[in-house]
XYZ file of C-alpha atoms in Angstrom:
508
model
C 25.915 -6.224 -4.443
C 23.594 -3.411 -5.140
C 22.032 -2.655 -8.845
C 23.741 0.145 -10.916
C 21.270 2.994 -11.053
C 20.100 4.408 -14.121
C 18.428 7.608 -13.525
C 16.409 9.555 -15.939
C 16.646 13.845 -15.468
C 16.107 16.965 -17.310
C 13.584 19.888 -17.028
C 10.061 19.294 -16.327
C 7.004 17.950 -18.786
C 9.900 16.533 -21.707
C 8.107 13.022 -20.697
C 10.001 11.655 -17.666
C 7.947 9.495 -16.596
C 6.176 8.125 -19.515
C 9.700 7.255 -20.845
C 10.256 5.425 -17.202
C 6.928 3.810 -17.634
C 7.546 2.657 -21.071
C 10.879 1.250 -20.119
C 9.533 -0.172 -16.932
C 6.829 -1.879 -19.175
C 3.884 -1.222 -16.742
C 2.537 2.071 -15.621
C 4.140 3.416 -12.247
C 4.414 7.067 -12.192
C 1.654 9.143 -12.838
C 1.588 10.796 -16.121
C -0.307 14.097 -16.892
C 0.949 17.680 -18.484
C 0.830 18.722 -15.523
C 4.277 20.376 -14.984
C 5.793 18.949 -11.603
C 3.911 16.137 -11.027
C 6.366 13.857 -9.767
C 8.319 14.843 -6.568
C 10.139 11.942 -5.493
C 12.295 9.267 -6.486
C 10.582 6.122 -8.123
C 12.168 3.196 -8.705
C 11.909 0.028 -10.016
C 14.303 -2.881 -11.590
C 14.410 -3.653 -15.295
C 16.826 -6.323 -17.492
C 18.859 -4.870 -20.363
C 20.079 -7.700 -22.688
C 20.863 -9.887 -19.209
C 21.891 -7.108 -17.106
C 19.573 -5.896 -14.069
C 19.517 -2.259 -12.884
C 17.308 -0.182 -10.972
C 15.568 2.754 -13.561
C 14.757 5.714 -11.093
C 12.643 8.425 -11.990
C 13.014 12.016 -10.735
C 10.942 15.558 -10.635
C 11.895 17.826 -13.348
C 15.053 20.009 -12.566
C 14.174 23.706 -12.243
C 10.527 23.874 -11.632
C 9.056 25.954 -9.065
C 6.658 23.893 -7.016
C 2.901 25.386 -6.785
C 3.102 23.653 -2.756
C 6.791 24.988 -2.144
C 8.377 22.092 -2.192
C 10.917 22.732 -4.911
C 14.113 22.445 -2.179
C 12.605 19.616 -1.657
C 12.547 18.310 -4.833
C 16.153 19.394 -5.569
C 17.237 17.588 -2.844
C 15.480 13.809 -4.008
C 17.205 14.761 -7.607
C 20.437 15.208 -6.127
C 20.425 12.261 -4.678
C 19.285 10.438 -7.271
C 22.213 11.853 -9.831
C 24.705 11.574 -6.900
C 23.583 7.684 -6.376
C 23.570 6.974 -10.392
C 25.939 4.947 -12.456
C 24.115 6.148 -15.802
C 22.213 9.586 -16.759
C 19.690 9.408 -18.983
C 19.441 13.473 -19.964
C 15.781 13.983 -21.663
C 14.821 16.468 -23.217
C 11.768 17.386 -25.769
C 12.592 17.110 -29.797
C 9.450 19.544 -30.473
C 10.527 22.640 -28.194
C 14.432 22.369 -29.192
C 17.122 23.466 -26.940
C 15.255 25.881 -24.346
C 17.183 28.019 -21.759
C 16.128 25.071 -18.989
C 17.915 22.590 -21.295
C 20.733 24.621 -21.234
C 20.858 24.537 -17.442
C 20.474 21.315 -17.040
C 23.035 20.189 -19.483
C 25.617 22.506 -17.591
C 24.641 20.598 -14.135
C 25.331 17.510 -15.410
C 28.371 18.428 -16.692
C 29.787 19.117 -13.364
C 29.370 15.575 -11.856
C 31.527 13.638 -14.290
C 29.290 10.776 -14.797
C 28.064 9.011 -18.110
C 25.704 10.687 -19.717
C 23.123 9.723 -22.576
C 21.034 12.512 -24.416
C 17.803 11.223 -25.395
C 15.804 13.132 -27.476
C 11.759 12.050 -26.349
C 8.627 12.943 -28.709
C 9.857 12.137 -32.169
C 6.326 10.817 -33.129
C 7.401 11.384 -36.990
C 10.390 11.405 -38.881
C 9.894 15.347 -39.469
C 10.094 15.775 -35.577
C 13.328 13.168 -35.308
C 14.974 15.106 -37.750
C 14.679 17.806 -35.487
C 17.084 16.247 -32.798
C 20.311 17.588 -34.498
C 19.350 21.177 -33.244
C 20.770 19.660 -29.349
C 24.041 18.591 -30.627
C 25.080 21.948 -29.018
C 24.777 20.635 -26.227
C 28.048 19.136 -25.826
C 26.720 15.166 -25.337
C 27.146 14.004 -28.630
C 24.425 12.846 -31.184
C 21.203 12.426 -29.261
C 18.801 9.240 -29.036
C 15.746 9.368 -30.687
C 12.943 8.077 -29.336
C 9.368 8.452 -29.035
C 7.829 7.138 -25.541
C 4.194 7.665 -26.518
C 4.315 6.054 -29.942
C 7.225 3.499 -28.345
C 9.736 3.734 -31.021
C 13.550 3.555 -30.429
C 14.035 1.256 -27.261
C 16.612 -0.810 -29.120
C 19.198 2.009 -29.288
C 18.319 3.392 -25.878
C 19.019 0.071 -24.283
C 22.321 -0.309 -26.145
C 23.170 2.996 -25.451
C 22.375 2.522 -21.522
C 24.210 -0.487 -21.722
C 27.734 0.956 -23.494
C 27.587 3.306 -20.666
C 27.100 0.773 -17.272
C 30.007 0.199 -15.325
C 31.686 -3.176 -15.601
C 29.852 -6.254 -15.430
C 30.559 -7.796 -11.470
C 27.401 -10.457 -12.134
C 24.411 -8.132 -10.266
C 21.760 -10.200 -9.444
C 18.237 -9.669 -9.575
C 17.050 -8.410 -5.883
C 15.201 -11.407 -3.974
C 12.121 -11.399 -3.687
C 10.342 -9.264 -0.594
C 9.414 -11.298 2.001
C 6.749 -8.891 2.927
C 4.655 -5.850 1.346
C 3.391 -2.953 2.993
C 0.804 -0.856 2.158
C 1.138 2.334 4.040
C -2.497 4.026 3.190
C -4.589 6.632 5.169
C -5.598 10.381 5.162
C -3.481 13.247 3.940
C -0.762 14.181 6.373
C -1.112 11.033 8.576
C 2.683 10.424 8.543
C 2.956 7.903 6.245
C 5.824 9.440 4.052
C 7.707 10.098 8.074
C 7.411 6.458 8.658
C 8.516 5.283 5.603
C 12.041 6.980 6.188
C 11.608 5.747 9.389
C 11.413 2.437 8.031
C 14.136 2.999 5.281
C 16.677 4.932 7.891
C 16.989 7.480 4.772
C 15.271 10.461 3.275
C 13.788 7.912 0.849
C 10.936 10.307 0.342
C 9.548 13.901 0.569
C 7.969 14.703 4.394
C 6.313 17.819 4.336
C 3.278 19.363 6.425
C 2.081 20.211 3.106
C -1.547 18.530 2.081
C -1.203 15.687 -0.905
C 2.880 15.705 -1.018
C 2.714 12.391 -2.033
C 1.614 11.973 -5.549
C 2.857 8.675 -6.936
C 3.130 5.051 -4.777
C 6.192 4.630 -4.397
C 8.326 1.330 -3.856
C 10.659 1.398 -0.881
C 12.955 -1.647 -0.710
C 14.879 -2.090 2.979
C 16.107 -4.531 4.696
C 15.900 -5.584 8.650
C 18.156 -8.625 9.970
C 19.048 -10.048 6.850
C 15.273 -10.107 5.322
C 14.264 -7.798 2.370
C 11.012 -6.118 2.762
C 9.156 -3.248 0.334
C 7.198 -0.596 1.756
C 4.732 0.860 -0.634
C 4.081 5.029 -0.365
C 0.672 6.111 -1.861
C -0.967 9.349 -1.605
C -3.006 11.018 1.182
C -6.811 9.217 0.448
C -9.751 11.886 0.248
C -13.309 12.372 -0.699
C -13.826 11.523 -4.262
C -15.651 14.488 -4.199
C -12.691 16.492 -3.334
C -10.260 15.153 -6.251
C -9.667 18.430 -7.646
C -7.045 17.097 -10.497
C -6.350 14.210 -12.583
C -3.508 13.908 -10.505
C -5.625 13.370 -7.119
C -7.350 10.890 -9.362
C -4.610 8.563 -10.482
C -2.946 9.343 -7.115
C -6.329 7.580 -5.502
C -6.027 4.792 -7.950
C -2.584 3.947 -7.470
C -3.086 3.801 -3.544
C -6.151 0.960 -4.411
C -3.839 -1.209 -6.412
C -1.058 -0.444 -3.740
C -4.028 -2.235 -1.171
C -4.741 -5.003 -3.639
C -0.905 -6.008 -4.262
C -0.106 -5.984 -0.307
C 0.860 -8.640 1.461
C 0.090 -6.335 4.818
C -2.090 -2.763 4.617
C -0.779 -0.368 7.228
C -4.136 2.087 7.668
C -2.665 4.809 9.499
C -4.718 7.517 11.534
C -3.518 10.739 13.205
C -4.171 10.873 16.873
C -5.185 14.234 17.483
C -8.073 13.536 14.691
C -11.067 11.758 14.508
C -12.187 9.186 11.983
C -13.650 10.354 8.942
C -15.673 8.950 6.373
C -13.091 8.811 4.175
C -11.278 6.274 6.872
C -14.168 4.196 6.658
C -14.086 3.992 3.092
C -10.957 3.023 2.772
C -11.624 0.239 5.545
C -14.137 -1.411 3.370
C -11.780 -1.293 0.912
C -9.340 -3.124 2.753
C -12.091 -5.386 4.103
C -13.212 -6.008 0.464
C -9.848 -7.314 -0.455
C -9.568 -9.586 2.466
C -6.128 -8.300 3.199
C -4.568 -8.812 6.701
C -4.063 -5.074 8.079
C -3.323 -3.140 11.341
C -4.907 0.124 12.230
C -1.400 2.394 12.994
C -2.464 5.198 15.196
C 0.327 7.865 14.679
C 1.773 10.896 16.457
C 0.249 9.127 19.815
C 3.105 11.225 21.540
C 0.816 14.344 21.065
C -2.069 13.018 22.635
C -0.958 10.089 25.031
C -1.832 12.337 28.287
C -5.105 13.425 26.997
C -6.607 10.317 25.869
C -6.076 6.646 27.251
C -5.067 4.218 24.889
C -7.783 1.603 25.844
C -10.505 4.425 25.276
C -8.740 5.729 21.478
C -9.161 1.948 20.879
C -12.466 1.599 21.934
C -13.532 4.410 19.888
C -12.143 2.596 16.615
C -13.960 -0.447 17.293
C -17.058 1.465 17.554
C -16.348 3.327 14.416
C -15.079 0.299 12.357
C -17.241 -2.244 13.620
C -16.649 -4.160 11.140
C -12.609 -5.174 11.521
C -13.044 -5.485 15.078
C -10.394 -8.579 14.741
C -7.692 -6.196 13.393
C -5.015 -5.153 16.024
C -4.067 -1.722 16.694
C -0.721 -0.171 17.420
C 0.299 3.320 18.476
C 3.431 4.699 17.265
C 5.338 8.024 16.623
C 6.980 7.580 13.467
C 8.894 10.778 13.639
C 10.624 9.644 16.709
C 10.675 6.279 15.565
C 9.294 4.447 18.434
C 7.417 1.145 18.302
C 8.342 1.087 14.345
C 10.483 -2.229 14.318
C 7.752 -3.326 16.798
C 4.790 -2.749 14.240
C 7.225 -4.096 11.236
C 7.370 -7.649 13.302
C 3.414 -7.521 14.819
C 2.854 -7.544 10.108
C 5.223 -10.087 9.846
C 3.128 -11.967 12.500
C -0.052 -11.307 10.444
C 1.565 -12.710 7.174
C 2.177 -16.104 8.601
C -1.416 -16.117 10.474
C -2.544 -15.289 6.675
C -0.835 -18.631 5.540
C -1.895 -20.986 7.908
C -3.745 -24.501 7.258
C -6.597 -25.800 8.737
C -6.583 -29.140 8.767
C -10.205 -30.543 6.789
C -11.125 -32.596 10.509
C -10.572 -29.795 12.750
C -12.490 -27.348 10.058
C -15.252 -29.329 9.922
C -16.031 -30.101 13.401
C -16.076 -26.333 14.290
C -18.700 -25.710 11.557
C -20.696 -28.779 13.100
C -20.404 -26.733 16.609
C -21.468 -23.577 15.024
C -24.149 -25.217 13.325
C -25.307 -26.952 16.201
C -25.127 -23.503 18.650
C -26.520 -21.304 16.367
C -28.913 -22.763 13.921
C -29.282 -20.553 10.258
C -32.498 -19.442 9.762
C -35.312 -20.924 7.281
C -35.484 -19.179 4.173
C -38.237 -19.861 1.462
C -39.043 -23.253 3.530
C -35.838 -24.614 3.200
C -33.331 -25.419 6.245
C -30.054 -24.009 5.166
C -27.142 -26.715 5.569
C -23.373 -27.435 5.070
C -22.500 -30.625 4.196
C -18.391 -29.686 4.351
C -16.108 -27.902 4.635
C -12.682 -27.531 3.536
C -10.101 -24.810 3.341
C -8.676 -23.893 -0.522
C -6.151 -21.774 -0.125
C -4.071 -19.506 2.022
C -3.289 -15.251 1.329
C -6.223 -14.886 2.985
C -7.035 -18.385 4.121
C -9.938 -19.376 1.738
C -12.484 -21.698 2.810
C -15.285 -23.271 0.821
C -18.326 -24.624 2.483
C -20.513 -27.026 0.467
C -24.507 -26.384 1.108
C -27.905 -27.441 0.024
C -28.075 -23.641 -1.419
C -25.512 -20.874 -1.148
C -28.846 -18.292 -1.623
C -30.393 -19.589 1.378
C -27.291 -17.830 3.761
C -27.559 -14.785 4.411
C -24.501 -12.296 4.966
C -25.061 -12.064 8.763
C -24.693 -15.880 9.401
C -21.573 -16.297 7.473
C -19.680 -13.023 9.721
C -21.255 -15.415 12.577
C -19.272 -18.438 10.806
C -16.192 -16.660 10.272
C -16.294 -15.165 13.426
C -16.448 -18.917 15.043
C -13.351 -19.691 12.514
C -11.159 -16.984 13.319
C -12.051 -17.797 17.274
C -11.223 -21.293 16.670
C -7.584 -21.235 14.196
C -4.410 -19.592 14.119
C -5.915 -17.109 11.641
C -7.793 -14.336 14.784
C -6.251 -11.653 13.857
C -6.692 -11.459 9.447
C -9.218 -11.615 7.012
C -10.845 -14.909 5.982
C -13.065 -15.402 2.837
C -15.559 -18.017 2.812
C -16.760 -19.387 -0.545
C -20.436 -21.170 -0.674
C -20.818 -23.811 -2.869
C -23.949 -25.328 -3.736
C -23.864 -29.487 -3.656
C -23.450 -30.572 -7.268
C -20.882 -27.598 -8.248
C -18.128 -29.294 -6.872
C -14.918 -28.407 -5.870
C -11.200 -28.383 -5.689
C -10.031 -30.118 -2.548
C -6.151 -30.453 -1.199
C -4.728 -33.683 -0.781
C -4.417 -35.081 2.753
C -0.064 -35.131 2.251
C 0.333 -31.571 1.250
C -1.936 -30.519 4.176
C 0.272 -32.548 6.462
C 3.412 -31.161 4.977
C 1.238 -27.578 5.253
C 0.674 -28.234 8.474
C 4.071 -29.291 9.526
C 5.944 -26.071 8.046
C 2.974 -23.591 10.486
C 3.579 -25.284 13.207
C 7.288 -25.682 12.950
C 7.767 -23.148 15.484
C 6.365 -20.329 17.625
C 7.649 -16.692 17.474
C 7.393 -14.735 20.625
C 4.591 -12.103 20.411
C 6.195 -8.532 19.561
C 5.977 -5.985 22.458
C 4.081 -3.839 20.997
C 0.207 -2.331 21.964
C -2.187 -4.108 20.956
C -5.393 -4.106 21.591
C -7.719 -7.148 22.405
C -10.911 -7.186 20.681
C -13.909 -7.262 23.434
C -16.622 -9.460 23.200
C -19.691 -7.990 22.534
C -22.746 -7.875 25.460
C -26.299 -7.396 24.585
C -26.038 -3.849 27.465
C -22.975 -3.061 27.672
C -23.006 -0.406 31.254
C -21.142 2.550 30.152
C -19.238 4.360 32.817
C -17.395 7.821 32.876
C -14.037 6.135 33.253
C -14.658 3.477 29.934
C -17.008 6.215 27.610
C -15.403 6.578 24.465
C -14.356 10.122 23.213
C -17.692 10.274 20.830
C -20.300 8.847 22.340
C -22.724 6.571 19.956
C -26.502 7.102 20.281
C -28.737 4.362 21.797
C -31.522 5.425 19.296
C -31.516 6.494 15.937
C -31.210 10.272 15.422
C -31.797 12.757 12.752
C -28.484 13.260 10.355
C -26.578 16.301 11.755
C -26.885 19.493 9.925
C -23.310 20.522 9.860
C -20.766 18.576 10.676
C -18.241 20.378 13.331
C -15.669 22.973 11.717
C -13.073 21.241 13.531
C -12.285 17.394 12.710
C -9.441 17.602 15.952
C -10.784 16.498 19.837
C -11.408 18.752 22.402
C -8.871 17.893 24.955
């Protein structure tokens, strides 16, 4: 049975959000005096004295977006009143009724749901005794509390509570079976594909640059399984943050990264990849999380460009994730979504898989034997064993005469030979060195066989959707006109460009 929704409204900058975050106890939205800040509908579940409910924030009501986007707005409060069991009406104890408040107050009136009046920034006891001025309002004597100085949760939460519809035993929602990360550039589609996704206007799509301010939690479900989708913000050049806003908005996208089960790094076909996308693919590469590179809006472009050639040219850009699969969609049509959603749930189970300690070790003797490390400072690098630790990424620990004597390039060379070798080709793997004497924690032989016996329970059929096969390098690769890629690398080194093109789109 779904969660009664608690939703908090009233005119912009009376401290929305930082009351949500307060009651939320962790920072979610983004806070800032910025007036507007917060466009969609964020959401998350909190426990009142043993009941769950989902707290929803919402944009203020009445503001007149700087991007045009204030129908839009509208629209995500609308449905965030219209979907509510309980109103929380906020407004600001230090400006006193304003003509906004007024407005507000008369909107609510008209939907004939419970409402609670909370008076917010009543830092002192001369502000709270400023609170009786909105008894003309018409809701009765307001709540005082103060969200920055975190005073008066008690009688908000007992007020919320007087006001929730019966108690039918709401349980807390189970927990996802999967996270997404949807990152990428500004106006990639991520926001298109998360309705997709969500079969609802869950969030704001708009052609508009930076739309998406906050990350935003999207819970849906797809035969019987609960999964959350995670909204961030267009990623740009840190040079380019122009706001605190853009700031926190960047920040929030990292953590969305490092609490993902799955990243979704999404790229618009008629563009090419930017710095910025290579950034954010050492990010994900730095976190070891399993990811898929999503190029969107392939409809636009699919007579132009080959698919085999746009995924050449990624591999040549992003050398460095060559293992990660690619998939072209068009979110705003929907097609290949549910196909993409199963090719991550195939990822998350190659992220848990076991090696068994035998098989492990034997394919680092082969390694070792076909390509031996290189002497450094007169010693002959060695690994003595190998075992694997842990699984989300699958963590494996090799034990050495030295952990300084490898260098970076022979442990991708390792990995590379692991993730050839496992059930784990298509995800990240981190490898721990351990010098002999540090010791380490290793898994007893029954709960790898139980491990084991759970992965290979049973095979799910491969998802028909594109992907891409990573080639195998050659030492001279003979380039063609049918299999160039749309940029062309140099064979030699040449001088940094002067200016880079006007244009970031290909010339079809």
């Amino acid at each position: 049975m779904p969660l009664p929704i608690v939703a908090i409204v009233g005119r912009p900058n009376v401290g929305k959000s930082a009351l949500f975050n307060w009651l939320a106890g962790r920072r979610i939205s983004i806070v800032d005096p910025t007036a507007g800040v917060t466009r969609d509908r964020v959401s998350t579940v909190i426990e009142i004295d043993g009941r769950y409910c989902e707290l929803m924030d919402t944009g203020g009501m009445g503001i007149q977006d700087v991007d045009n986007l204030t129908a839009d707005v509208e629209h995500q409060i609308t449905l965030a009143i219209d979907s509510a069991s309980v109103v929380v009406f906020l407004v600001d104890v230090r400006d006193g009724v304003t003509p906004l408040d007024q407005e507000v107050s008369d909107r609510l009136r008209t939907i004939h749901k419970p409402v609670v009046l909370v008076a917010n920034k009543a830092d002192t006891e001369k502000l709270a005794q400023l609170a009786a001025d909105f008894f003309k309002l018409g809701y009765g004597e307001p709540i005082i509390v103060s969200a920055e100085q975190k005073l008066g949760k008690a009688e908000l939460f007992a007020a919320i509570l007087a006001k929730l519809p019966a108690d039918t035993g709401e349980l807390p929602p189970e927990e996802a079976r999967l996270k997404l990360a949807i990152v990428g550039r500004r106006n990639v589609g991520k926001s298109t594909f998360i309705n997709s996704l969500a079969e609802a206007d869950r969030v704001i799509v708009s052609e508009v640059p930076g739309t998406t301010r906050d990350s935003i939690d999207v819970r849906f479900e797809r035969d019987g399984k609960s999964f959350v989708a995670i909204d961030t913000a267009g990623v740009q050049k840190k040079t380019s943050l122009g706001s605190n806003v853009d700031f926190y908005s960047l920040h929030r996208a990292e953590r969305s990264i490092r609490r993902a089960d799955v990243v979704l790094h999404f790229f618009d076909a008629r563009h090419r990849i930017g710095r910025v996308d290579k950034q954010l693919a050492e990010y994900i590469l730095e976190n070891t999380k399993p990811a898929i590179f999503v190029v969107n809006k392939w409809d636009l472009v699919k007579t132009a460009i080959p698919t085999e050639r746009m995924a050449d040219y990624i591999r040549k850009i992003v050398p460095m994730l060559d293992y990660v699969p690619i998939a072209f969609i068009t979110a705003k049509k929907g097609k290949n979504v549910l196909r993409l959603l199963q090719l991550a749930v195939q990822l998350h189970k190659q992220a848990g898989y076991r090696a068994s300690t035998g098989d492990l070790n034997r394919v680092i003797r082969s390694a070792l034997e076909a390509n031996t490390p290189p002497i450094r400072n007169n010693r002959q690098p060695k690994i003595f064993y190998a075992t694997q630790i842990g699984t989300h990424p699958p963590t494996i620990v090799l034990f050495t005469n030295g952990a300084e004597l490898f260098d970076d390039t022979y442990i991708r060379y390792l990995t590379k030979v692991m993730r050839d070798s496992f059930r784990f080709s298509e995800v990240a793997i981190k490898v721990v060195l351990r010098s002999k004497g540090e010791g380490g924690s290793r898994i007893p032989d029954e709960e790898l066989a139980e491990s084991m016996s759970e992965t290979h329970s049973g095979e799910d059929e491969a998802p028909p959707i594109v992907r891409v096969k990573r080639k195998r390098k050659t030492l001279k690769p003979e380039a063609t006109d049918e299999d160039s890629t749309p940029v062309e690398e140099p064979k030699q080194p040449k001088p940094r460009p002067k200016k880079k093109p006007t244009s970031e789109t290909w010339d079809f």
